[in-house]
């Protein structure tokens, strides 16, 4: 209800609260809490006070407003009213308290800045004196007399210019980050190198890592800027830093030359870790802006590189970059990198990712580990400056130069995968670029609005085509995240006799529209075949040879009902298969399958699908509600000839993985009979594949 004397109350508040106070604790003096007073007509002039009484805010009021100030230094009208109502103050009292508090913080900030500048001045003065003293003892090469203070070697001049430029870059990024996190970062302490030490295992580091502290953020910014400089030089410098590989494929980093070129870096290599470095370039069908967006968005990055990135999280965004693009964007992340086999441990990394524009049409994204910020937990993988340089090219293409440089403890890798891991194909730059190239081709296919000549079968509309591709993408991601040795999974090894042991894990599926409800049993095994990867890939993806290995098809004739070409390689496609049961009493089965291949690996992934649900998808319906349990194959090259295995021909490393619903009741217990059945199923499939492939090879 409107009160006539409210304007008078506001007038007194303006008189009392408009000027900032100098009181350090800012218990600002303002009008009384209850501003009600008789109107001028009803009040005796002799009794009217000449001035409203001052009072200090209560300790509770100050604490509440201090707490609110930390979260929001500039409250709006609605927030001021709510805060005033809660504390028994009128909005103007709250407003003036916040004005005073901001004035105080500004003054304190300026005092701190002045103190820092004075300290910096003293350091520079002391440094200048040291230079003079040092130069006083150096003879001039021309006349033999003492060297002039004004003379400086070319290297020293270059170093000073470089340091000034780096300092300017750090200040710029720090300014952007300070605006985002709401506080100034005034000091840049030197990031201490991590001490060398014996490496030990850590269980699921990604789940236990908190976000960075405020004290860490200046160091993170400084490290990111230095890492960007290193990445650019690593991407653009040739010999002697990078030398050709002995097999003629790719390049090898000279560690001695690296340490000379980057003497500081992130410290010496810890004991027990092996250095692994690679560089690869390629041209992909995607513009540079979209590529950077994929790299800076954790969800998109994990999706596009699902065969490499099993898990990823952004812990904190320190800077979103300048408006309209990611130039200057800075974020702290965790990620887990994998090879599609339970025999190769994943690599868990805690790192900062930084994006910077370098001239028109060129962007760079760099990662560097932050292990030095958590000395209590030593990981088994440390990421030195790694990432990519992306250059704009005509017609929506981009040239990508990728650098991967890590130090890793890979002693737990199974023997049959050691050669692949040591070759750099498992985690190196070549795999990242090949995967990106393949996925860019796939994305171009998804975005196509027309039905191409490579598409055949029952797909009649662009919407149906897009829905089917989206469903296949979810199937591939589900397979890739479930087939590796992620610490998010717990594999149990069944009794066996060597590398081809079967590993199983179970999980309950509930309230997930994309999975059937019940108990799901996953089983996987990996083994070596003396057959080239492309030959294994062609055999497994071909619907005509499916009944040679697929026990669940019961020897039925397999027919391809729909086919979507999915990239340049003819083997890259999404298919809808129908298994015509030879038994007339059994209904026919539909199978969704995606096959994809690049220079570093191939996949054939499939899942049985409900006929009714698939009809909805083919008509352009939402594919997210189609229940899938993907199974399939990951086919990798074995790395190179391996004399320890007594072979010289190029072979394949094949991982077979099944997911089977063993009970439709999620609360049921897993029976040993179910485990035995799945174990028998996967072993029988392996034997069939070996027999068929080796017969074809012979």
XYZ file of C-alpha atoms in Angstrom:
698
model
C 0.000 0.000 0.000
C 1.349 3.445 -0.944
C 2.581 5.575 1.987
C 2.633 9.385 1.527
C 5.774 9.802 3.622
C 7.881 7.339 1.593
C 9.355 10.108 -0.589
C 10.403 11.986 2.583
C 12.123 8.840 3.835
C 13.967 8.502 0.518
C 14.983 12.140 0.714
C 16.607 11.579 4.117
C 18.336 8.467 2.802
C 19.772 10.387 -0.117
C 21.141 12.980 2.312
C 22.667 10.350 4.550
C 23.860 7.620 2.198
C 24.970 9.205 -1.051
C 28.576 9.786 -0.026
C 30.885 6.801 0.392
C 32.244 6.387 3.904
C 35.835 5.738 4.850
C 35.039 3.268 7.616
C 37.188 0.149 6.902
C 34.595 -2.388 7.982
C 31.893 -0.533 6.092
C 29.196 -0.675 8.663
C 27.782 2.218 6.703
C 25.705 4.796 8.588
C 22.292 5.356 7.107
C 18.716 6.072 8.099
C 16.877 3.984 10.681
C 15.471 0.619 9.736
C 11.878 1.796 10.312
C 11.378 4.914 8.198
C 7.723 5.409 9.212
C 7.033 8.956 10.605
C 4.022 11.252 10.930
C 3.323 13.469 7.940
C 4.282 17.145 8.050
C 0.665 18.305 8.668
C 0.134 16.094 11.735
C 3.495 16.677 13.390
C 4.205 19.433 15.900
C 6.940 21.663 14.443
C 8.644 21.837 17.855
C 8.751 18.020 18.136
C 10.057 17.450 14.598
C 13.689 16.296 14.747
C 16.119 18.353 12.736
C 17.926 15.282 11.380
C 17.254 11.617 11.231
C 19.382 9.610 13.670
C 22.370 7.691 12.258
C 23.036 4.097 13.129
C 25.427 1.334 12.181
C 24.184 -1.770 10.405
C 24.078 -4.846 12.596
C 26.805 -7.459 12.325
C 24.289 -9.881 10.787
C 23.282 -7.359 8.124
C 26.922 -6.708 7.228
C 27.768 -10.398 7.021
C 24.790 -11.095 4.759
C 25.609 -8.191 2.438
C 29.325 -9.131 2.401
C 28.377 -12.665 1.404
C 26.039 -11.389 -1.324
C 28.715 -8.964 -2.579
C 31.145 -11.825 -3.215
C 28.621 -13.439 -5.545
C 27.153 -10.276 -7.079
C 28.841 -6.860 -6.600
C 26.181 -5.118 -8.738
C 22.713 -6.245 -7.563
C 19.749 -5.090 -9.611
C 16.586 -3.479 -8.221
C 14.858 -6.786 -7.639
C 17.840 -8.225 -5.774
C 18.206 -5.085 -3.644
C 14.526 -5.212 -2.667
C 14.718 -8.874 -1.753
C 17.914 -8.381 0.260
C 16.442 -5.358 2.030
C 13.266 -7.233 2.874
C 15.274 -10.078 4.340
C 17.522 -7.790 6.412
C 14.960 -5.170 7.423
C 16.456 -2.433 5.219
C 14.942 -0.353 2.465
C 16.390 -0.759 -1.040
C 18.253 2.573 -0.985
C 20.116 1.587 2.181
C 21.212 -1.594 0.414
C 22.108 0.368 -2.705
C 24.341 2.836 -0.830
C 26.043 0.070 1.133
C 27.003 -1.650 -2.126
C 28.204 1.662 -3.601
C 30.410 2.212 -0.566
C 31.694 -1.364 -0.710
C 32.631 -1.057 -4.381
C 34.447 2.210 -3.651
C 36.363 0.500 -0.867
C 37.318 -2.450 -3.107
C 38.466 -0.110 -5.853
C 40.675 1.816 -3.428
C 42.106 -1.404 -2.055
C 42.741 -2.673 -5.564
C 44.613 0.531 -6.459
C 46.710 0.310 -3.295
C 47.643 -3.289 -4.093
C 48.478 -2.360 -7.669
C 50.681 0.524 -6.538
C 52.490 -1.761 -4.112
C 53.074 -4.302 -6.811
C 54.351 -1.681 -9.248
C 56.777 -0.407 -6.608
C 58.048 -3.962 -6.018
C 58.403 -4.489 -9.766
C 60.305 -1.217 -10.015
C 62.693 -2.314 -7.300
C 63.313 -5.617 -9.066
C 64.026 -3.857 -12.361
C 66.371 -1.414 -10.622
C 68.242 -4.294 -8.971
C 68.392 -6.141 -12.289
C 69.753 -3.030 -13.995
C 72.493 -2.754 -11.372
C 73.425 -6.413 -11.900
C 73.646 -5.867 -15.679
C 75.907 -2.870 -15.175
C 78.158 -4.802 -12.812
C 78.310 -7.756 -15.182
C 79.038 -5.626 -18.220
C 81.712 -3.725 -16.296
C 83.794 -6.885 -16.104
C 83.368 -7.778 -19.800
C 85.922 -6.569 -22.330
C 84.817 -4.951 -25.573
C 85.741 -7.231 -28.516
C 86.798 -4.215 -30.638
C 89.014 -2.101 -28.375
C 89.704 -4.388 -25.411
C 88.286 -1.856 -22.953
C 85.245 -2.294 -20.698
C 82.025 -2.971 -22.595
C 79.479 -0.194 -22.815
C 76.292 -0.598 -20.795
C 74.327 0.185 -23.917
C 75.790 -2.770 -25.834
C 73.855 -6.026 -25.815
C 74.291 -9.304 -27.645
C 71.829 -10.250 -30.370
C 70.660 -13.278 -28.334
C 70.031 -11.103 -25.280
C 68.095 -8.577 -27.342
C 66.022 -11.382 -28.864
C 65.294 -12.873 -25.440
C 64.206 -9.518 -24.028
C 61.868 -8.879 -26.970
C 60.447 -12.393 -26.647
C 59.922 -11.987 -22.887
C 58.183 -8.650 -23.370
C 55.878 -10.148 -25.978
C 55.028 -13.104 -23.759
C 54.363 -10.790 -20.820
C 51.995 -8.755 -22.982
C 50.156 -11.923 -24.041
C 49.843 -13.108 -20.418
C 48.488 -9.709 -19.376
C 45.915 -9.809 -22.182
C 44.647 -13.293 -21.378
C 44.697 -12.534 -17.667
C 42.519 -9.502 -18.319
C 39.990 -11.587 -20.237
C 39.980 -14.266 -17.546
C 39.712 -11.703 -14.745
C 36.551 -10.281 -16.299
C 35.064 -13.735 -16.531
C 35.876 -15.028 -13.037
C 35.052 -11.697 -11.405
C 38.382 -10.857 -9.808
C 41.738 -9.489 -10.795
C 44.804 -11.651 -11.247
C 47.663 -9.398 -10.333
C 50.617 -11.706 -9.829
C 52.147 -14.354 -12.062
C 54.294 -16.595 -9.854
C 56.667 -18.938 -11.647
C 55.145 -22.362 -12.214
C 57.431 -24.816 -10.485
C 58.573 -27.790 -12.473
C 57.237 -31.130 -11.299
C 59.772 -33.133 -9.350
C 60.943 -36.361 -10.889
C 59.695 -39.373 -9.039
C 58.598 -42.960 -9.377
C 55.198 -43.273 -11.004
C 52.459 -45.202 -9.288
C 48.910 -46.137 -10.256
C 45.861 -44.094 -9.361
C 42.280 -45.318 -9.484
C 39.958 -43.267 -11.667
C 41.676 -39.910 -11.310
C 39.013 -38.178 -13.392
C 36.325 -38.629 -10.762
C 38.384 -37.118 -7.945
C 39.838 -34.029 -9.632
C 38.338 -30.737 -8.403
C 38.343 -27.488 -10.380
C 41.331 -25.140 -10.095
C 41.684 -22.872 -7.065
C 41.826 -19.088 -7.398
C 45.520 -19.186 -6.515
C 46.185 -21.615 -9.389
C 44.511 -19.565 -12.118
C 47.373 -17.086 -12.768
C 49.781 -20.013 -13.123
C 47.396 -21.797 -15.477
C 47.210 -18.702 -17.707
C 50.989 -18.355 -17.801
C 51.416 -22.036 -18.621
C 48.782 -21.888 -21.400
C 50.454 -18.915 -23.078
C 53.881 -20.594 -22.994
C 52.338 -23.841 -24.302
C 50.792 -21.990 -27.258
C 54.200 -20.580 -28.207
C 55.701 -24.065 -28.040
C 52.907 -25.636 -30.121
C 53.284 -23.059 -32.920
C 57.018 -23.695 -33.147
C 56.545 -27.465 -32.966
C 53.989 -27.286 -35.801
C 56.069 -25.013 -38.062
C 59.687 -26.113 -37.438
C 61.298 -28.891 -39.488
C 64.749 -30.411 -39.099
C 66.660 -30.748 -36.817
C 63.711 -30.653 -34.364
C 61.760 -33.214 -36.425
C 63.632 -35.866 -38.398
C 62.195 -38.400 -40.891
C 61.204 -41.773 -39.456
C 63.419 -44.730 -40.319
C 60.509 -46.502 -42.061
C 59.836 -43.446 -44.223
C 56.417 -42.883 -42.635
C 56.046 -39.667 -40.672
C 58.559 -37.890 -38.468
C 60.287 -38.443 -35.151
C 61.001 -35.748 -32.565
C 64.652 -35.324 -31.617
C 64.518 -35.213 -27.808
C 67.946 -33.569 -27.517
C 66.961 -30.838 -29.958
C 63.623 -30.433 -28.174
C 65.302 -29.809 -24.804
C 67.640 -27.267 -26.423
C 64.743 -25.473 -28.125
C 62.415 -25.525 -25.099
C 64.684 -25.651 -22.011
C 61.965 -24.651 -19.542
C 58.775 -26.402 -20.619
C 56.858 -28.152 -17.843
C 59.905 -29.667 -16.221
C 61.988 -32.812 -16.680
C 60.480 -36.130 -17.651
C 59.485 -38.088 -14.513
C 61.048 -41.480 -13.917
C 59.132 -44.378 -15.377
C 57.601 -42.408 -18.239
C 58.349 -42.868 -21.943
C 58.287 -39.925 -24.377
C 55.953 -40.209 -27.355
C 55.807 -37.443 -29.978
C 54.320 -37.241 -33.471
C 53.207 -34.700 -36.058
C 50.748 -35.066 -38.933
C 49.091 -32.750 -41.469
C 45.959 -33.158 -43.547
C 43.197 -31.288 -45.371
C 39.637 -31.820 -44.104
C 36.227 -30.830 -45.439
C 35.216 -28.364 -42.717
C 35.854 -24.654 -42.222
C 38.272 -23.523 -39.518
C 35.604 -21.812 -37.371
C 33.507 -24.992 -37.055
C 36.596 -27.065 -36.330
C 37.567 -24.823 -33.418
C 34.007 -24.939 -32.090
C 34.187 -28.755 -32.022
C 37.501 -28.698 -30.170
C 36.334 -26.153 -27.571
C 32.958 -27.830 -26.904
C 33.534 -30.922 -24.757
C 30.388 -32.711 -25.941
C 31.115 -32.186 -29.638
C 34.787 -33.091 -29.165
C 33.880 -36.334 -27.355
C 31.332 -37.185 -30.063
C 33.559 -36.542 -33.095
C 36.524 -38.357 -31.512
C 34.474 -41.028 -29.691
C 36.888 -43.749 -30.830
C 39.745 -41.923 -29.032
C 38.065 -39.931 -26.227
C 36.180 -42.266 -23.883
C 35.340 -39.539 -21.339
C 35.827 -35.776 -21.086
C 34.704 -33.014 -18.720
C 35.164 -29.246 -18.609
C 35.894 -28.401 -14.964
C 35.944 -24.622 -15.371
C 35.924 -22.032 -18.147
C 38.444 -19.312 -17.278
C 37.761 -17.280 -20.411
C 35.167 -17.544 -23.177
C 37.356 -15.550 -25.575
C 36.368 -12.422 -27.463
C 32.792 -11.996 -28.644
C 31.908 -14.001 -31.717
C 34.761 -16.527 -31.686
C 37.018 -18.565 -29.411
C 40.117 -16.354 -29.676
C 41.454 -16.224 -26.112
C 39.171 -19.004 -24.815
C 40.706 -20.883 -21.899
C 39.265 -23.881 -20.037
C 40.430 -26.507 -17.541
C 39.478 -30.060 -18.530
C 39.918 -33.745 -17.831
C 39.870 -36.438 -20.490
C 40.469 -40.136 -20.914
C 42.026 -41.392 -24.166
C 41.587 -44.982 -25.307
C 42.363 -47.682 -27.830
C 39.298 -49.857 -28.606
C 40.454 -52.868 -26.609
C 40.353 -53.810 -22.925
C 44.027 -54.843 -23.268
C 45.314 -51.243 -23.536
C 45.000 -49.049 -20.415
C 43.444 -45.652 -20.992
C 45.389 -42.422 -20.555
C 43.866 -39.979 -18.066
C 44.888 -36.329 -18.342
C 44.154 -33.157 -16.338
C 44.948 -30.184 -18.572
C 44.195 -26.659 -19.748
C 42.994 -26.013 -23.309
C 43.697 -22.625 -24.891
C 42.606 -21.238 -28.268
C 44.320 -18.335 -30.018
C 44.021 -16.686 -33.413
C 47.259 -16.189 -35.361
C 46.615 -13.848 -38.256
C 43.633 -13.998 -40.585
C 42.224 -17.453 -41.096
C 44.620 -19.309 -38.762
C 43.673 -20.600 -35.332
C 45.534 -22.808 -32.880
C 44.253 -24.937 -29.993
C 46.747 -26.239 -27.431
C 46.521 -28.599 -24.443
C 49.074 -28.872 -21.642
C 48.940 -30.944 -18.458
C 48.358 -29.332 -15.070
C 49.817 -32.187 -13.023
C 52.152 -29.759 -11.250
C 49.093 -28.210 -9.589
C 48.207 -31.491 -7.878
C 51.533 -32.891 -6.632
C 49.830 -35.357 -4.281
C 48.510 -37.373 -7.237
C 50.986 -38.391 -9.915
C 49.316 -39.624 -13.080
C 50.604 -42.144 -15.578
C 50.289 -39.747 -18.521
C 51.572 -36.187 -18.840
C 50.590 -34.086 -21.833
C 53.275 -31.686 -23.016
C 52.028 -28.906 -25.344
C 49.883 -30.762 -27.889
C 47.121 -29.715 -30.239
C 46.610 -28.397 -33.722
C 47.144 -25.450 -36.029
C 44.123 -24.870 -38.298
C 44.510 -22.834 -41.507
C 41.577 -21.632 -43.584
C 41.452 -22.880 -47.161
C 39.061 -22.148 -50.066
C 35.638 -23.789 -50.449
C 35.146 -24.556 -46.762
C 38.228 -26.758 -46.356
C 40.909 -26.468 -43.664
C 44.511 -27.582 -43.384
C 45.206 -29.144 -39.991
C 48.686 -29.662 -38.538
C 48.451 -31.831 -35.435
C 51.125 -32.324 -32.763
C 50.895 -34.986 -30.052
C 53.569 -34.966 -27.344
C 53.097 -36.999 -24.164
C 55.099 -38.753 -21.475
C 53.433 -41.976 -20.455
C 53.843 -45.117 -18.384
C 52.620 -47.812 -20.781
C 54.130 -50.830 -19.062
C 50.649 -52.280 -18.478
C 49.912 -52.508 -22.234
C 49.407 -56.123 -23.324
C 52.235 -57.586 -25.400
C 50.201 -57.942 -28.608
C 49.469 -54.164 -28.550
C 52.941 -52.918 -27.544
C 54.185 -52.583 -31.129
C 51.091 -50.589 -32.121
C 51.404 -48.269 -29.095
C 55.159 -47.798 -29.589
C 54.645 -46.960 -33.275
C 52.509 -43.936 -32.321
C 49.514 -45.174 -34.325
C 47.507 -45.936 -31.188
C 47.484 -42.454 -29.642
C 49.554 -40.311 -32.023
C 48.853 -37.354 -34.313
C 48.204 -39.572 -37.334
C 45.228 -41.203 -35.595
C 43.744 -37.837 -34.574
C 44.018 -36.415 -38.118
C 42.723 -39.610 -39.783
C 39.755 -39.744 -37.391
C 39.012 -36.055 -37.930
C 39.144 -36.454 -41.713
C 36.783 -39.455 -41.603
C 34.369 -37.713 -39.224
C 34.322 -34.518 -41.305
C 33.272 -36.625 -44.275
C 30.566 -38.209 -42.141
C 29.306 -34.823 -40.903
C 29.163 -33.570 -44.485
C 27.025 -36.598 -45.314
C 24.699 -35.919 -42.354
C 24.257 -32.283 -43.433
C 23.424 -33.210 -47.024
C 19.836 -32.274 -47.869
C 19.458 -34.486 -50.922
C 19.323 -38.260 -51.389
C 22.637 -39.078 -53.066
C 23.160 -41.709 -55.745
C 25.030 -43.792 -53.161
C 21.861 -44.166 -51.073
C 19.660 -47.082 -51.925
C 16.719 -48.961 -50.441
C 13.804 -47.960 -48.267
C 14.951 -44.415 -47.398
C 12.529 -42.082 -49.143
C 13.160 -38.669 -47.561
C 16.075 -36.485 -46.370
C 14.524 -36.484 -42.867
C 14.515 -40.261 -42.743
C 18.101 -40.319 -43.955
C 19.202 -37.857 -41.262
C 17.369 -39.749 -38.502
C 18.978 -43.029 -39.528
C 22.456 -41.433 -39.528
C 21.801 -39.900 -36.113
C 20.754 -43.288 -34.726
C 23.896 -44.874 -36.178
C 26.041 -42.150 -34.599
C 24.614 -42.950 -31.141
C 25.238 -46.649 -31.772
C 28.908 -46.011 -32.641
C 29.466 -43.766 -29.609
C 27.889 -46.345 -27.306
C 30.104 -49.095 -28.711
C 33.316 -47.043 -28.503
C 32.779 -45.891 -24.921
C 32.037 -49.453 -23.805
C 34.760 -51.476 -25.510
C 37.932 -49.951 -24.039
C 39.683 -50.201 -20.682
C 38.097 -47.064 -19.215
C 38.393 -46.809 -15.433
C 34.649 -46.121 -15.477
C 34.209 -49.831 -16.277
C 35.103 -52.920 -14.304
C 36.084 -55.800 -16.574
C 36.262 -59.327 -15.103
C 38.527 -61.775 -16.903
C 37.120 -65.251 -17.385
C 39.467 -68.219 -17.320
C 41.446 -68.509 -20.502
C 44.893 -69.203 -21.835
C 46.486 -66.055 -23.139
C 45.731 -62.814 -24.941
C 42.357 -63.938 -26.214
C 40.878 -64.268 -22.722
C 37.282 -63.100 -22.614
C 36.519 -60.176 -20.332
C 32.991 -59.507 -19.154
C 31.121 -56.823 -17.224
C 27.471 -56.400 -16.304
C 25.330 -53.351 -15.657
C 21.721 -52.561 -14.935
C 19.846 -50.565 -17.543
C 16.966 -48.504 -16.131
C 15.079 -45.386 -17.225
C 17.163 -45.000 -20.383
C 14.980 -44.735 -23.521
C 18.023 -45.506 -25.658
C 18.641 -48.908 -24.029
C 16.339 -51.844 -23.283
C 15.614 -52.208 -19.536
C 17.189 -55.100 -17.675
C 20.607 -56.627 -17.005
C 23.087 -56.167 -19.843
C 26.160 -58.348 -20.094
C 29.113 -57.048 -22.118
C 31.874 -59.356 -23.297
C 35.043 -58.530 -25.228
C 38.196 -60.224 -26.411
C 41.175 -59.127 -28.540
C 43.507 -61.263 -30.657
C 45.996 -61.092 -33.519
C 45.339 -62.276 -37.068
C 48.051 -62.712 -39.738
C 45.837 -60.920 -42.257
C 45.927 -57.234 -43.360
C 43.303 -55.010 -41.656
C 41.522 -54.066 -44.892
C 40.915 -57.739 -45.688
C 39.393 -58.376 -42.229
C 37.273 -55.207 -42.563
C 35.882 -56.189 -45.968
C 34.976 -59.657 -44.720
C 33.134 -58.457 -41.591
C 31.184 -55.621 -43.232
C 29.928 -57.656 -46.177
C 26.348 -58.817 -45.612
C 26.911 -61.780 -47.952
C 29.524 -63.297 -45.629
C 27.684 -62.485 -42.411
C 26.210 -65.934 -41.908
C 29.781 -67.325 -41.808
C 30.393 -65.738 -38.389
C 27.098 -64.387 -36.985
C 25.654 -67.169 -34.823
C 22.548 -65.131 -33.929
C 21.454 -64.931 -37.582
C 21.026 -68.743 -37.519
C 22.340 -69.117 -41.036
C 19.560 -66.974 -42.491
C 19.964 -65.028 -45.715
C 21.000 -61.408 -45.020
C 19.574 -58.706 -47.286
C 20.567 -55.014 -47.354
C 17.354 -52.958 -47.222
C 18.955 -49.508 -47.060
C 22.436 -48.131 -47.693
C 23.816 -44.625 -47.015
C 27.255 -43.752 -48.377
C 29.116 -42.073 -45.550
C 32.365 -40.506 -46.763
C 34.913 -40.880 -49.547
C 35.884 -44.483 -48.797
C 33.384 -46.944 -50.243
C 33.588 -48.974 -47.042
C 32.248 -46.054 -45.003
C 28.498 -46.578 -44.915
C 25.391 -47.055 -42.781
C 23.179 -50.031 -43.674
C 19.885 -51.503 -42.604
C 20.022 -55.292 -42.892
C 17.218 -57.832 -42.743
C 17.976 -61.384 -41.647
C 15.461 -63.704 -43.280
C 15.065 -66.586 -40.884
C 15.116 -70.039 -42.518
C 12.565 -71.108 -39.927
C 9.133 -69.846 -40.969
C 7.946 -69.843 -37.351
C 10.548 -67.191 -36.430
C 10.114 -63.537 -37.329
C 12.667 -61.734 -39.433
C 15.246 -59.548 -37.663
C 16.446 -56.024 -38.564
C 20.056 -54.981 -37.932
C 21.443 -51.436 -38.111
C 25.115 -51.450 -39.115
C 27.788 -48.806 -39.594
C 31.164 -49.588 -41.109
C 33.966 -47.028 -41.228
C 37.649 -47.127 -42.014
C 40.722 -44.874 -42.144
C 44.495 -45.295 -42.224
C 44.720 -46.037 -38.488
C 41.781 -48.373 -37.886
C 38.405 -49.741 -38.955
C 35.097 -50.489 -37.261
C 32.064 -52.629 -38.033
C 29.362 -51.897 -35.448
C 25.828 -53.242 -35.444
C 22.724 -53.592 -33.266
C 19.393 -55.421 -33.631
C 16.541 -52.910 -33.936
C 12.794 -53.166 -33.489
C 10.906 -53.115 -36.815
C 8.214 -50.705 -35.591
C 10.769 -48.331 -34.090
C 12.850 -48.405 -37.271
C 9.824 -47.498 -39.386
C 9.427 -44.368 -37.238
C 13.087 -43.474 -37.838
C 12.865 -44.025 -41.595
C 9.939 -41.635 -41.756
C 12.007 -38.923 -40.030
C 10.998 -39.611 -36.395
C 13.131 -39.049 -33.293
C 15.827 -41.775 -33.137
C 16.677 -41.125 -29.462
C 13.889 -43.421 -28.299
C 15.076 -46.466 -30.214
C 16.582 -48.986 -27.790
C 20.048 -50.206 -28.881
C 22.628 -52.643 -27.566
C 25.595 -52.275 -29.959
C 28.053 -55.074 -30.676
C 30.833 -55.163 -33.218
C 34.485 -55.182 -34.178
C 37.459 -52.843 -33.943
C 40.219 -53.672 -36.437
C 43.653 -52.079 -35.939
C 46.988 -52.570 -37.690
C 49.490 -54.433 -35.522
C 52.007 -51.587 -35.765
C 54.777 -53.165 -37.809
C 56.617 -56.444 -38.289
C 57.269 -57.902 -34.849
C 60.249 -60.242 -34.649
C 59.276 -61.336 -31.126
C 56.179 -63.016 -32.584
C 58.197 -64.624 -35.353
C 56.211 -62.971 -38.147
C 57.091 -60.524 -40.857
C 53.801 -59.926 -42.646
C 51.437 -57.098 -41.696
C 48.729 -58.375 -39.377
C 45.572 -57.154 -37.658
C 44.541 -56.687 -34.046
C 40.865 -57.567 -33.822
C 38.612 -56.781 -30.854
C 35.238 -58.534 -30.743
C 32.650 -57.054 -28.356
C 29.085 -58.179 -27.626
C 26.305 -56.667 -25.534
C 23.436 -58.989 -24.685
C 20.314 -58.474 -22.579
C 20.391 -61.480 -20.264
C 17.387 -60.503 -18.120
C 14.647 -57.948 -18.766
C 14.213 -57.304 -15.016
C 16.805 -54.716 -13.848
C 16.667 -55.923 -10.235
C 17.385 -59.561 -11.118
C 20.713 -61.168 -10.255
C 23.201 -62.152 -12.931
C 23.371 -65.919 -13.253
C 26.522 -67.921 -13.928
C 24.642 -69.647 -16.721
C 24.222 -66.334 -18.551
C 27.947 -65.614 -18.248
C 28.817 -69.072 -19.551
C 26.446 -68.653 -22.506
C 27.947 -65.298 -23.535
C 31.476 -66.641 -23.066
C 30.665 -69.574 -25.334
C 29.006 -67.277 -27.879
C 31.981 -64.930 -28.225
C 34.541 -67.759 -28.373
C 32.542 -69.561 -31.047
C 32.311 -66.319 -33.071
C 36.084 -65.817 -32.802
C 36.757 -69.336 -34.048
C 34.401 -68.844 -36.999
C 36.080 -65.539 -37.950
C 39.574 -67.059 -37.717
C 38.573 -70.016 -39.829
C 36.852 -67.969 -42.546
C 39.483 -65.211 -42.780
C 42.460 -67.557 -42.781
C 40.835 -69.746 -45.442
C 40.256 -66.675 -47.633
C 43.869 -65.542 -47.078
C 45.157 -68.974 -48.078
